[in-house]
Amino acid sequence: MHSRSAKDENPIHRKERLWASVQDVVRAIETHPFITGLVDGSLPMDSFKFYIVQDSLYLREFARAVLMASVKSRNAVERDTFLKHVLDASKVEEALHAFFLRRWGIRLEDQEMSPVNRAYTSFLLAIAYSGSYPEVIASILPCYWVYMHVGKLLIRKGSPVEEYSKWISTYGGEEYERGVKWLIQLVDELWCLRRRREG
Amino acid sequence: MMDHFRLATIYEYLFWDSALRRETFPFKVNI
C-alpha cells in the first residue's frame, strides 16, 4: 500500500499507468492495416477518402464535447485553454479537410456518419452533457493522445502517397504536442484527486 | 473516469478499423 501511494505522488509513474491501461488497444492501433497501409502505401484510397469524410463529421461533434469541457472547467486558465483547442482544431481541420474534400469533389452535407462514428460521438456527447468534468476530459483525451502517438509514429516512417503524407504532417507539430501534454497532465491530476477522495 | 478513457480509446481503434472496411449502416435488412 505504501509503495503504491509513493507512486501516486510521482507524475511520471501516474502518466505511465494511464497509458499502460490502454496499451493493448494502442498496440492494436499501431499494427492495424489502416495505419501500416498509410506508411507502405497499400491503404486503398477509397478507405482514406471514407476516413477523411468520417473524421470531418466526427470533429464537428468532438468540438462540442471540448466546448463542454470548457464550460465545466474549474478555472479561467482551463476554460480558455479548451476554447483555444477548439479554435485551433477548427482551423487546422478546416484547412486539411477542405483541401481533400475539394480535391475529391465531396460535399460533406451529402455524407452520413458511419455506425462507429455515430456510436463514438454519441458516447462523447452523452458524457460531455451529463458527465462530471473529470469524466468529460477523460473521454476526450484518447482522441488527442492517440493522434499524437500515431502522428509521431507515422512522421518517422513517412508515406510514398502524397495525400497520406499531407495528412500525416498535420499531427506531428510541437504546438499540437504541447496541447496534448497539457491535457494528459490535467486528466492525471484529476484522476489522482478522485482516487484520494475515494481512499 | 478511467472506464471512459478506455472506452474512448477502443472507439479510436474501431474508427480506423471501420474506415478501412468503409463500414456503413446496413440499410437493406431482411425482416
JSON list of C-alpha atoms in Angstrom, two decimals:
[
{"chain": "A", "resi": 1, "resn": "MET", "atom": "CA", "xyz": [0.00, 0.00, 0.00]},
{"chain": "A", "resi": 2, "resn": "HIS", "atom": "CA", "xyz": [2.80, 2.41, 0.92]},
{"chain": "A", "resi": 3, "resn": "SER", "atom": "CA", "xyz": [4.69, 1.84, -2.30]},
{"chain": "A", "resi": 4, "resn": "ARG", "atom": "CA", "xyz": [1.51, 2.43, -4.32]},
{"chain": "A", "resi": 5, "resn": "SER", "atom": "CA", "xyz": [0.97, 5.76, -2.53]},
{"chain": "A", "resi": 6, "resn": "ALA", "atom": "CA", "xyz": [4.54, 6.80, -3.29]},
{"chain": "A", "resi": 7, "resn": "LYS", "atom": "CA", "xyz": [3.99, 6.03, -6.96]},
{"chain": "A", "resi": 8, "resn": "ASP", "atom": "CA", "xyz": [0.75, 8.04, -6.90]},
{"chain": "A", "resi": 9, "resn": "GLU", "atom": "CA", "xyz": [2.81, 11.10, -5.94]},
{"chain": "A", "resi": 10, "resn": "ASN", "atom": "CA", "xyz": [5.10, 10.70, -8.93]},
{"chain": "A", "resi": 11, "resn": "PRO", "atom": "CA", "xyz": [3.58, 12.28, -12.09]},
{"chain": "A", "resi": 12, "resn": "ILE", "atom": "CA", "xyz": [5.75, 10.13, -14.38]},
{"chain": "A", "resi": 13, "resn": "HIS", "atom": "CA", "xyz": [4.51, 6.90, -12.81]},
{"chain": "A", "resi": 14, "resn": "ARG", "atom": "CA", "xyz": [0.91, 8.14, -12.89]},
{"chain": "A", "resi": 15, "resn": "LYS", "atom": "CA", "xyz": [1.14, 9.10, -16.59]},
{"chain": "A", "resi": 16, "resn": "GLU", "atom": "CA", "xyz": [2.73, 5.77, -17.46]},
{"chain": "A", "resi": 17, "resn": "ARG", "atom": "CA", "xyz": [-0.04, 3.93, -15.64]},
{"chain": "A", "resi": 18, "resn": "LEU", "atom": "CA", "xyz": [-2.68, 5.87, -17.53]},
{"chain": "A", "resi": 19, "resn": "TRP", "atom": "CA", "xyz": [-1.09, 4.95, -20.87]},
{"chain": "A", "resi": 20, "resn": "ALA", "atom": "CA", "xyz": [-0.40, 1.38, -19.73]},
{"chain": "A", "resi": 21, "resn": "SER", "atom": "CA", "xyz": [-4.10, 0.88, -19.02]},
{"chain": "A", "resi": 22, "resn": "VAL", "atom": "CA", "xyz": [-4.79, 1.10, -22.78]},
{"chain": "A", "resi": 23, "resn": "GLN", "atom": "CA", "xyz": [-1.54, -0.41, -24.05]},
{"chain": "A", "resi": 24, "resn": "ASP", "atom": "CA", "xyz": [-3.32, -3.40, -25.63]},
{"chain": "A", "resi": 25, "resn": "VAL", "atom": "CA", "xyz": [-5.59, -1.11, -27.64]},
{"chain": "A", "resi": 26, "resn": "VAL", "atom": "CA", "xyz": [-2.72, 1.20, -28.65]},
{"chain": "A", "resi": 27, "resn": "ARG", "atom": "CA", "xyz": [-0.73, -1.80, -29.88]},
{"chain": "A", "resi": 28, "resn": "ALA", "atom": "CA", "xyz": [-3.73, -2.92, -31.97]},
{"chain": "A", "resi": 29, "resn": "ILE", "atom": "CA", "xyz": [-3.93, 0.57, -33.50]},
{"chain": "A", "resi": 30, "resn": "GLU", "atom": "CA", "xyz": [-0.19, 0.73, -34.28]},
{"chain": "A", "resi": 31, "resn": "THR", "atom": "CA", "xyz": [-0.34, -2.57, -36.17]},
{"chain": "A", "resi": 32, "resn": "HIS", "atom": "CA", "xyz": [-3.71, -2.03, -37.84]},
{"chain": "A", "resi": 33, "resn": "PRO", "atom": "CA", "xyz": [-3.67, -2.36, -41.65]},
{"chain": "A", "resi": 34, "resn": "PHE", "atom": "CA", "xyz": [-5.05, 1.19, -41.95]},
{"chain": "A", "resi": 35, "resn": "ILE", "atom": "CA", "xyz": [-2.00, 2.61, -40.16]},
{"chain": "A", "resi": 36, "resn": "THR", "atom": "CA", "xyz": [0.59, 0.31, -41.74]},
{"chain": "A", "resi": 37, "resn": "GLY", "atom": "CA", "xyz": [-1.13, 0.94, -45.09]},
{"chain": "A", "resi": 38, "resn": "LEU", "atom": "CA", "xyz": [-0.55, 4.69, -44.77]},
{"chain": "A", "resi": 39, "resn": "VAL", "atom": "CA", "xyz": [3.18, 4.04, -44.38]},
{"chain": "A", "resi": 40, "resn": "ASP", "atom": "CA", "xyz": [3.68, 1.49, -47.14]},
{"chain": "A", "resi": 41, "resn": "GLY", "atom": "CA", "xyz": [1.09, 2.99, -49.46]},
{"chain": "A", "resi": 42, "resn": "SER", "atom": "CA", "xyz": [-1.08, -0.15, -49.51]},
{"chain": "A", "resi": 43, "resn": "LEU", "atom": "CA", "xyz": [-4.11, 1.60, -47.94]},
{"chain": "A", "resi": 44, "resn": "PRO", "atom": "CA", "xyz": [-6.85, 1.80, -50.60]},
{"chain": "A", "resi": 45, "resn": "MET", "atom": "CA", "xyz": [-7.54, 5.46, -51.49]},
{"chain": "A", "resi": 46, "resn": "ASP", "atom": "CA", "xyz": [-11.29, 4.80, -51.11]},
{"chain": "A", "resi": 47, "resn": "SER", "atom": "CA", "xyz": [-10.72, 3.85, -47.47]},
{"chain": "A", "resi": 48, "resn": "PHE", "atom": "CA", "xyz": [-8.69, 7.01, -46.92]},
{"chain": "A", "resi": 49, "resn": "LYS", "atom": "CA", "xyz": [-11.46, 9.12, -48.51]},
{"chain": "A", "resi": 50, "resn": "PHE", "atom": "CA", "xyz": [-14.02, 7.40, -46.30]},
{"chain": "A", "resi": 51, "resn": "TYR", "atom": "CA", "xyz": [-11.83, 8.14, -43.29]},
{"chain": "A", "resi": 52, "resn": "ILE", "atom": "CA", "xyz": [-11.40, 11.85, -44.11]},
{"chain": "A", "resi": 53, "resn": "VAL", "atom": "CA", "xyz": [-15.17, 12.25, -44.56]},
{"chain": "A", "resi": 54, "resn": "GLN", "atom": "CA", "xyz": [-15.92, 10.45, -41.30]},
{"chain": "A", "resi": 55, "resn": "ASP", "atom": "CA", "xyz": [-13.20, 12.40, -39.48]},
{"chain": "A", "resi": 56, "resn": "SER", "atom": "CA", "xyz": [-14.69, 15.69, -40.70]},
{"chain": "A", "resi": 57, "resn": "LEU", "atom": "CA", "xyz": [-18.12, 14.65, -39.43]},
{"chain": "A", "resi": 58, "resn": "TYR", "atom": "CA", "xyz": [-16.57, 13.43, -36.18]},
{"chain": "A", "resi": 59, "resn": "LEU", "atom": "CA", "xyz": [-14.69, 16.66, -35.50]},
{"chain": "A", "resi": 60, "resn": "ARG", "atom": "CA", "xyz": [-17.85, 18.74, -35.60]},
{"chain": "A", "resi": 61, "resn": "GLU", "atom": "CA", "xyz": [-19.23, 16.74, -32.67]},
{"chain": "A", "resi": 62, "resn": "PHE", "atom": "CA", "xyz": [-15.87, 16.38, -30.94]},
{"chain": "A", "resi": 63, "resn": "ALA", "atom": "CA", "xyz": [-15.56, 20.19, -30.88]},
{"chain": "A", "resi": 64, "resn": "ARG", "atom": "CA", "xyz": [-18.87, 20.34, -28.97]},
{"chain": "A", "resi": 65, "resn": "ALA", "atom": "CA", "xyz": [-17.50, 17.91, -26.37]},
{"chain": "A", "resi": 66, "resn": "VAL", "atom": "CA", "xyz": [-14.34, 20.02, -25.95]},
{"chain": "A", "resi": 67, "resn": "LEU", "atom": "CA", "xyz": [-16.53, 23.11, -25.61]},
{"chain": "A", "resi": 68, "resn": "MET", "atom": "CA", "xyz": [-18.42, 21.37, -22.82]},
{"chain": "A", "resi": 69, "resn": "ALA", "atom": "CA", "xyz": [-15.09, 20.68, -21.11]},
{"chain": "A", "resi": 70, "resn": "SER", "atom": "CA", "xyz": [-14.51, 24.44, -21.29]},
{"chain": "A", "resi": 71, "resn": "VAL", "atom": "CA", "xyz": [-17.96, 25.10, -19.81]},
{"chain": "A", "resi": 72, "resn": "LYS", "atom": "CA", "xyz": [-17.35, 22.64, -16.95]},
{"chain": "A", "resi": 73, "resn": "SER", "atom": "CA", "xyz": [-13.76, 23.68, -16.25]},
{"chain": "A", "resi": 74, "resn": "ARG", "atom": "CA", "xyz": [-12.54, 24.67, -12.78]},
{"chain": "A", "resi": 75, "resn": "ASN", "atom": "CA", "xyz": [-10.89, 27.97, -13.62]},
{"chain": "A", "resi": 76, "resn": "ALA", "atom": "CA", "xyz": [-10.25, 30.58, -16.31]},
{"chain": "A", "resi": 77, "resn": "VAL", "atom": "CA", "xyz": [-6.97, 29.02, -17.47]},
{"chain": "A", "resi": 78, "resn": "GLU", "atom": "CA", "xyz": [-8.58, 25.65, -18.17]},
{"chain": "A", "resi": 79, "resn": "ARG", "atom": "CA", "xyz": [-11.65, 27.30, -19.70]},
{"chain": "A", "resi": 80, "resn": "ASP", "atom": "CA", "xyz": [-9.57, 29.38, -22.12]},
{"chain": "A", "resi": 81, "resn": "THR", "atom": "CA", "xyz": [-7.18, 26.54, -22.97]},
{"chain": "A", "resi": 82, "resn": "PHE", "atom": "CA", "xyz": [-10.07, 24.30, -24.03]},
{"chain": "A", "resi": 83, "resn": "LEU", "atom": "CA", "xyz": [-11.55, 27.18, -26.01]},
{"chain": "A", "resi": 84, "resn": "LYS", "atom": "CA", "xyz": [-8.21, 27.64, -27.77]},
{"chain": "A", "resi": 85, "resn": "HIS", "atom": "CA", "xyz": [-8.10, 23.91, -28.55]},
{"chain": "A", "resi": 86, "resn": "VAL", "atom": "CA", "xyz": [-11.50, 24.16, -30.21]},
{"chain": "A", "resi": 87, "resn": "LEU", "atom": "CA", "xyz": [-10.43, 27.12, -32.34]},
{"chain": "A", "resi": 88, "resn": "ASP", "atom": "CA", "xyz": [-7.04, 25.62, -33.27]},
{"chain": "A", "resi": 89, "resn": "ALA", "atom": "CA", "xyz": [-8.57, 22.28, -34.20]},
{"chain": "A", "resi": 90, "resn": "SER", "atom": "CA", "xyz": [-11.25, 24.02, -36.20]},
{"chain": "A", "resi": 91, "resn": "LYS", "atom": "CA", "xyz": [-8.68, 25.97, -38.25]},
{"chain": "A", "resi": 92, "resn": "VAL", "atom": "CA", "xyz": [-6.38, 23.02, -38.93]},
{"chain": "A", "resi": 93, "resn": "GLU", "atom": "CA", "xyz": [-9.14, 20.58, -39.71]},
{"chain": "A", "resi": 94, "resn": "GLU", "atom": "CA", "xyz": [-10.99, 23.00, -41.89]},
{"chain": "A", "resi": 95, "resn": "ALA", "atom": "CA", "xyz": [-7.90, 23.63, -43.99]},
{"chain": "A", "resi": 96, "resn": "LEU", "atom": "CA", "xyz": [-6.95, 19.95, -44.22]},
{"chain": "A", "resi": 97, "resn": "HIS", "atom": "CA", "xyz": [-10.36, 18.58, -44.88]},
{"chain": "A", "resi": 98, "resn": "ALA", "atom": "CA", "xyz": [-11.42, 21.38, -47.19]},
{"chain": "A", "resi": 99, "resn": "PHE", "atom": "CA", "xyz": [-8.25, 20.59, -49.20]},
{"chain": "A", "resi": 100, "resn": "PHE", "atom": "CA", "xyz": [-9.11, 16.91, -49.53]},
{"chain": "A", "resi": 101, "resn": "LEU", "atom": "CA", "xyz": [-12.85, 17.22, -49.92]},
{"chain": "A", "resi": 102, "resn": "ARG", "atom": "CA", "xyz": [-12.49, 19.94, -52.58]},
{"chain": "A", "resi": 103, "resn": "ARG", "atom": "CA", "xyz": [-9.89, 17.90, -54.43]},
{"chain": "A", "resi": 104, "resn": "TRP", "atom": "CA", "xyz": [-12.20, 14.89, -54.47]},
{"chain": "A", "resi": 105, "resn": "GLY", "atom": "CA", "xyz": [-15.39, 16.87, -55.14]},
{"chain": "A", "resi": 106, "resn": "ILE", "atom": "CA", "xyz": [-17.09, 15.55, -51.99]},
{"chain": "A", "resi": 107, "resn": "ARG", "atom": "CA", "xyz": [-19.78, 17.64, -50.28]},
{"chain": "A", "resi": 108, "resn": "LEU", "atom": "CA", "xyz": [-19.86, 16.93, -46.55]},
{"chain": "A", "resi": 109, "resn": "GLU", "atom": "CA", "xyz": [-23.55, 17.78, -46.45]},
{"chain": "A", "resi": 110, "resn": "ASP", "atom": "CA", "xyz": [-24.25, 14.72, -48.64]},
{"chain": "A", "resi": 111, "resn": "GLN", "atom": "CA", "xyz": [-22.37, 12.34, -46.33]},
{"chain": "A", "resi": 112, "resn": "GLU", "atom": "CA", "xyz": [-23.67, 10.30, -43.42]},
{"chain": "A", "resi": 113, "resn": "MET", "atom": "CA", "xyz": [-21.95, 9.17, -40.27]},
{"chain": "A", "resi": 114, "resn": "SER", "atom": "CA", "xyz": [-20.81, 5.56, -40.12]},
{"chain": "A", "resi": 115, "resn": "PRO", "atom": "CA", "xyz": [-22.21, 3.36, -37.30]},
{"chain": "A", "resi": 116, "resn": "VAL", "atom": "CA", "xyz": [-18.94, 3.50, -35.34]},
{"chain": "A", "resi": 117, "resn": "ASN", "atom": "CA", "xyz": [-18.72, 7.27, -35.77]},
{"chain": "A", "resi": 118, "resn": "ARG", "atom": "CA", "xyz": [-22.32, 7.67, -34.57]},
{"chain": "A", "resi": 119, "resn": "ALA", "atom": "CA", "xyz": [-21.66, 5.45, -31.55]},
{"chain": "A", "resi": 120, "resn": "TYR", "atom": "CA", "xyz": [-18.38, 7.21, -30.67]},
{"chain": "A", "resi": 121, "resn": "THR", "atom": "CA", "xyz": [-19.72, 10.76, -30.96]},
{"chain": "A", "resi": 122, "resn": "SER", "atom": "CA", "xyz": [-22.96, 9.84, -29.16]},
{"chain": "A", "resi": 123, "resn": "PHE", "atom": "CA", "xyz": [-20.87, 8.49, -26.30]},
{"chain": "A", "resi": 124, "resn": "LEU", "atom": "CA", "xyz": [-18.67, 11.62, -26.20]},
{"chain": "A", "resi": 125, "resn": "LEU", "atom": "CA", "xyz": [-21.65, 13.98, -26.23]},
{"chain": "A", "resi": 126, "resn": "ALA", "atom": "CA", "xyz": [-23.56, 11.99, -23.60]},
{"chain": "A", "resi": 127, "resn": "ILE", "atom": "CA", "xyz": [-20.55, 12.30, -21.26]},
{"chain": "A", "resi": 128, "resn": "ALA", "atom": "CA", "xyz": [-19.98, 15.92, -22.28]},
{"chain": "A", "resi": 129, "resn": "TYR", "atom": "CA", "xyz": [-23.51, 16.95, -21.36]},
{"chain": "A", "resi": 130, "resn": "SER", "atom": "CA", "xyz": [-24.26, 14.71, -18.40]},
{"chain": "A", "resi": 131, "resn": "GLY", "atom": "CA", "xyz": [-20.87, 13.66, -17.02]},
{"chain": "A", "resi": 132, "resn": "SER", "atom": "CA", "xyz": [-18.63, 15.32, -14.45]},
{"chain": "A", "resi": 133, "resn": "TYR", "atom": "CA", "xyz": [-15.64, 17.44, -15.53]},
{"chain": "A", "resi": 134, "resn": "PRO", "atom": "CA", "xyz": [-13.12, 14.60, -14.91]},
{"chain": "A", "resi": 135, "resn": "GLU", "atom": "CA", "xyz": [-15.29, 12.22, -16.92]},
{"chain": "A", "resi": 136, "resn": "VAL", "atom": "CA", "xyz": [-15.55, 14.67, -19.82]},
{"chain": "A", "resi": 137, "resn": "ILE", "atom": "CA", "xyz": [-11.81, 15.26, -20.09]},
{"chain": "A", "resi": 138, "resn": "ALA", "atom": "CA", "xyz": [-11.03, 11.54, -19.66]},
{"chain": "A", "resi": 139, "resn": "SER", "atom": "CA", "xyz": [-13.34, 10.73, -22.58]},
{"chain": "A", "resi": 140, "resn": "ILE", "atom": "CA", "xyz": [-11.86, 13.34, -24.94]},
{"chain": "A", "resi": 141, "resn": "LEU", "atom": "CA", "xyz": [-8.22, 12.57, -24.06]},
{"chain": "A", "resi": 142, "resn": "PRO", "atom": "CA", "xyz": [-7.78, 9.43, -26.25]},
{"chain": "A", "resi": 143, "resn": "CYS", "atom": "CA", "xyz": [-8.53, 11.40, -29.41]},
{"chain": "A", "resi": 144, "resn": "TYR", "atom": "CA", "xyz": [-5.70, 13.84, -28.55]},
{"chain": "A", "resi": 145, "resn": "TRP", "atom": "CA", "xyz": [-3.27, 11.26, -27.23]},
{"chain": "A", "resi": 146, "resn": "VAL", "atom": "CA", "xyz": [-3.75, 8.53, -29.85]},
{"chain": "A", "resi": 147, "resn": "TYR", "atom": "CA", "xyz": [-3.32, 11.06, -32.68]},
{"chain": "A", "resi": 148, "resn": "MET", "atom": "CA", "xyz": [-0.14, 12.44, -31.15]},
{"chain": "A", "resi": 149, "resn": "HIS", "atom": "CA", "xyz": [1.20, 8.91, -30.74]},
{"chain": "A", "resi": 150, "resn": "VAL", "atom": "CA", "xyz": [0.19, 7.75, -34.22]},
{"chain": "A", "resi": 151, "resn": "GLY", "atom": "CA", "xyz": [1.33, 11.06, -35.73]},
{"chain": "A", "resi": 152, "resn": "LYS", "atom": "CA", "xyz": [4.84, 10.65, -34.30]},
{"chain": "A", "resi": 153, "resn": "LEU", "atom": "CA", "xyz": [4.99, 7.05, -35.47]},
{"chain": "A", "resi": 154, "resn": "LEU", "atom": "CA", "xyz": [3.90, 7.96, -38.99]},
{"chain": "A", "resi": 155, "resn": "ILE", "atom": "CA", "xyz": [6.10, 11.05, -39.34]},
{"chain": "A", "resi": 156, "resn": "ARG", "atom": "CA", "xyz": [9.12, 8.91, -38.53]},
{"chain": "A", "resi": 157, "resn": "LYS", "atom": "CA", "xyz": [8.20, 6.44, -41.23]},
{"chain": "A", "resi": 158, "resn": "GLY", "atom": "CA", "xyz": [6.60, 8.72, -43.86]},
{"chain": "A", "resi": 159, "resn": "SER", "atom": "CA", "xyz": [4.46, 7.65, -46.80]},
{"chain": "A", "resi": 160, "resn": "PRO", "atom": "CA", "xyz": [5.02, 7.27, -50.55]},
{"chain": "A", "resi": 161, "resn": "VAL", "atom": "CA", "xyz": [1.50, 8.64, -51.23]},
{"chain": "A", "resi": 162, "resn": "GLU", "atom": "CA", "xyz": [1.16, 12.45, -51.44]},
{"chain": "A", "resi": 163, "resn": "GLU", "atom": "CA", "xyz": [-2.28, 12.60, -49.79]},
{"chain": "A", "resi": 164, "resn": "TYR", "atom": "CA", "xyz": [-1.20, 10.38, -46.91]},
{"chain": "A", "resi": 165, "resn": "SER", "atom": "CA", "xyz": [1.96, 12.42, -46.34]},
{"chain": "A", "resi": 166, "resn": "LYS", "atom": "CA", "xyz": [0.00, 15.65, -46.20]},
{"chain": "A", "resi": 167, "resn": "TRP", "atom": "CA", "xyz": [-2.40, 14.19, -43.66]},
{"chain": "A", "resi": 168, "resn": "ILE", "atom": "CA", "xyz": [0.43, 12.72, -41.55]},
{"chain": "A", "resi": 169, "resn": "SER", "atom": "CA", "xyz": [2.23, 16.07, -41.27]},
{"chain": "A", "resi": 170, "resn": "THR", "atom": "CA", "xyz": [-0.82, 17.64, -39.57]},
{"chain": "A", "resi": 171, "resn": "TYR", "atom": "CA", "xyz": [-0.49, 15.73, -36.32]},
{"chain": "A", "resi": 172, "resn": "GLY", "atom": "CA", "xyz": [3.24, 15.97, -35.71]},
{"chain": "A", "resi": 173, "resn": "GLY", "atom": "CA", "xyz": [3.68, 19.62, -34.76]},
{"chain": "A", "resi": 174, "resn": "GLU", "atom": "CA", "xyz": [5.18, 20.81, -31.47]},
{"chain": "A", "resi": 175, "resn": "GLU", "atom": "CA", "xyz": [2.23, 23.05, -30.69]},
{"chain": "A", "resi": 176, "resn": "TYR", "atom": "CA", "xyz": [-0.15, 20.13, -31.04]},
{"chain": "A", "resi": 177, "resn": "GLU", "atom": "CA", "xyz": [2.05, 18.07, -28.72]},
{"chain": "A", "resi": 178, "resn": "ARG", "atom": "CA", "xyz": [2.08, 20.83, -26.09]},
{"chain": "A", "resi": 179, "resn": "GLY", "atom": "CA", "xyz": [-1.72, 20.87, -26.08]},
{"chain": "A", "resi": 180, "resn": "VAL", "atom": "CA", "xyz": [-1.90, 17.08, -25.71]},
{"chain": "A", "resi": 181, "resn": "LYS", "atom": "CA", "xyz": [0.61, 17.04, -22.86]},
{"chain": "A", "resi": 182, "resn": "TRP", "atom": "CA", "xyz": [-1.35, 19.74, -21.06]},
{"chain": "A", "resi": 183, "resn": "LEU", "atom": "CA", "xyz": [-4.50, 17.61, -21.21]},
{"chain": "A", "resi": 184, "resn": "ILE", "atom": "CA", "xyz": [-2.69, 14.42, -20.13]},
{"chain": "A", "resi": 185, "resn": "GLN", "atom": "CA", "xyz": [-1.42, 16.31, -17.09]},
{"chain": "A", "resi": 186, "resn": "LEU", "atom": "CA", "xyz": [-4.89, 17.59, -16.29]},
{"chain": "A", "resi": 187, "resn": "VAL", "atom": "CA", "xyz": [-6.57, 14.17, -16.55]},
{"chain": "A", "resi": 188, "resn": "ASP", "atom": "CA", "xyz": [-3.81, 12.65, -14.46]},
{"chain": "A", "resi": 189, "resn": "GLU", "atom": "CA", "xyz": [-4.21, 15.33, -11.78]},
{"chain": "A", "resi": 190, "resn": "LEU", "atom": "CA", "xyz": [-7.99, 14.90, -11.56]},
{"chain": "A", "resi": 191, "resn": "TRP", "atom": "CA", "xyz": [-7.70, 11.11, -11.59]},
{"chain": "A", "resi": 192, "resn": "CYS", "atom": "CA", "xyz": [-5.38, 11.26, -8.57]},
{"chain": "A", "resi": 193, "resn": "LEU", "atom": "CA", "xyz": [-7.62, 13.72, -6.74]},
{"chain": "A", "resi": 194, "resn": "ARG", "atom": "CA", "xyz": [-10.53, 11.35, -7.25]},
{"chain": "A", "resi": 195, "resn": "ARG", "atom": "CA", "xyz": [-8.55, 8.32, -6.06]},
{"chain": "A", "resi": 196, "resn": "ARG", "atom": "CA", "xyz": [-7.51, 10.18, -2.93]},
{"chain": "A", "resi": 197, "resn": "ARG", "atom": "CA", "xyz": [-11.10, 11.17, -2.16]},
{"chain": "A", "resi": 198, "resn": "GLU", "atom": "CA", "xyz": [-12.26, 7.59, -2.68]},
{"chain": "A", "resi": 199, "resn": "GLY", "atom": "CA", "xyz": [-9.47, 6.44, -0.34]},
{"chain": "B", "resi": 1, "resn": "MET", "atom": "CA", "xyz": [-13.46, 8.10, -15.14]},
{"chain": "B", "resi": 2, "resn": "MET", "atom": "CA", "xyz": [-10.87, 5.64, -16.43]},
{"chain": "B", "resi": 3, "resn": "ASP", "atom": "CA", "xyz": [-13.59, 3.47, -17.94]},
{"chain": "B", "resi": 4, "resn": "HIS", "atom": "CA", "xyz": [-14.44, 6.43, -20.16]},
{"chain": "B", "resi": 5, "resn": "PHE", "atom": "CA", "xyz": [-10.78, 6.82, -21.08]},
{"chain": "B", "resi": 6, "resn": "ARG", "atom": "CA", "xyz": [-10.51, 3.16, -22.08]},
{"chain": "B", "resi": 7, "resn": "LEU", "atom": "CA", "xyz": [-13.81, 3.07, -23.96]},
{"chain": "B", "resi": 8, "resn": "ALA", "atom": "CA", "xyz": [-12.90, 6.17, -25.99]},
{"chain": "B", "resi": 9, "resn": "THR", "atom": "CA", "xyz": [-9.53, 4.57, -26.83]},
{"chain": "B", "resi": 10, "resn": "ILE", "atom": "CA", "xyz": [-11.34, 1.46, -28.07]},
{"chain": "B", "resi": 11, "resn": "TYR", "atom": "CA", "xyz": [-13.56, 3.70, -30.20]},
{"chain": "B", "resi": 12, "resn": "GLU", "atom": "CA", "xyz": [-10.39, 5.20, -31.70]},
{"chain": "B", "resi": 13, "resn": "TYR", "atom": "CA", "xyz": [-9.36, 1.70, -32.79]},
{"chain": "B", "resi": 14, "resn": "LEU", "atom": "CA", "xyz": [-12.82, 0.96, -34.18]},
{"chain": "B", "resi": 15, "resn": "PHE", "atom": "CA", "xyz": [-12.77, 4.24, -36.10]},
{"chain": "B", "resi": 16, "resn": "TRP", "atom": "CA", "xyz": [-9.67, 3.19, -38.11]},
{"chain": "B", "resi": 17, "resn": "ASP", "atom": "CA", "xyz": [-10.98, -0.34, -38.48]},
{"chain": "B", "resi": 18, "resn": "SER", "atom": "CA", "xyz": [-14.38, 0.71, -39.80]},
{"chain": "B", "resi": 19, "resn": "ALA", "atom": "CA", "xyz": [-12.75, 3.23, -42.17]},
{"chain": "B", "resi": 20, "resn": "LEU", "atom": "CA", "xyz": [-10.61, 0.50, -43.73]},
{"chain": "B", "resi": 21, "resn": "ARG", "atom": "CA", "xyz": [-13.73, -1.54, -44.45]},
{"chain": "B", "resi": 22, "resn": "ARG", "atom": "CA", "xyz": [-15.79, 1.58, -45.29]},
{"chain": "B", "resi": 23, "resn": "GLU", "atom": "CA", "xyz": [-18.47, 0.30, -42.97]},
{"chain": "B", "resi": 24, "resn": "THR", "atom": "CA", "xyz": [-21.88, 1.94, -43.36]},
{"chain": "B", "resi": 25, "resn": "PHE", "atom": "CA", "xyz": [-25.30, 1.31, -41.89]},
{"chain": "B", "resi": 26, "resn": "PRO", "atom": "CA", "xyz": [-26.96, -1.83, -43.23]},
{"chain": "B", "resi": 27, "resn": "PHE", "atom": "CA", "xyz": [-29.92, -0.08, -44.79]},
{"chain": "B", "resi": 28, "resn": "LYS", "atom": "CA", "xyz": [-31.10, -3.24, -46.51]},
{"chain": "B", "resi": 29, "resn": "VAL", "atom": "CA", "xyz": [-32.31, -5.74, -43.93]},
{"chain": "B", "resi": 30, "resn": "ASN", "atom": "CA", "xyz": [-34.35, -8.88, -44.28]},
{"chain": "B", "resi": 31, "resn": "ILE", "atom": "CA", "xyz": [-37.21, -8.84, -41.80]}
]
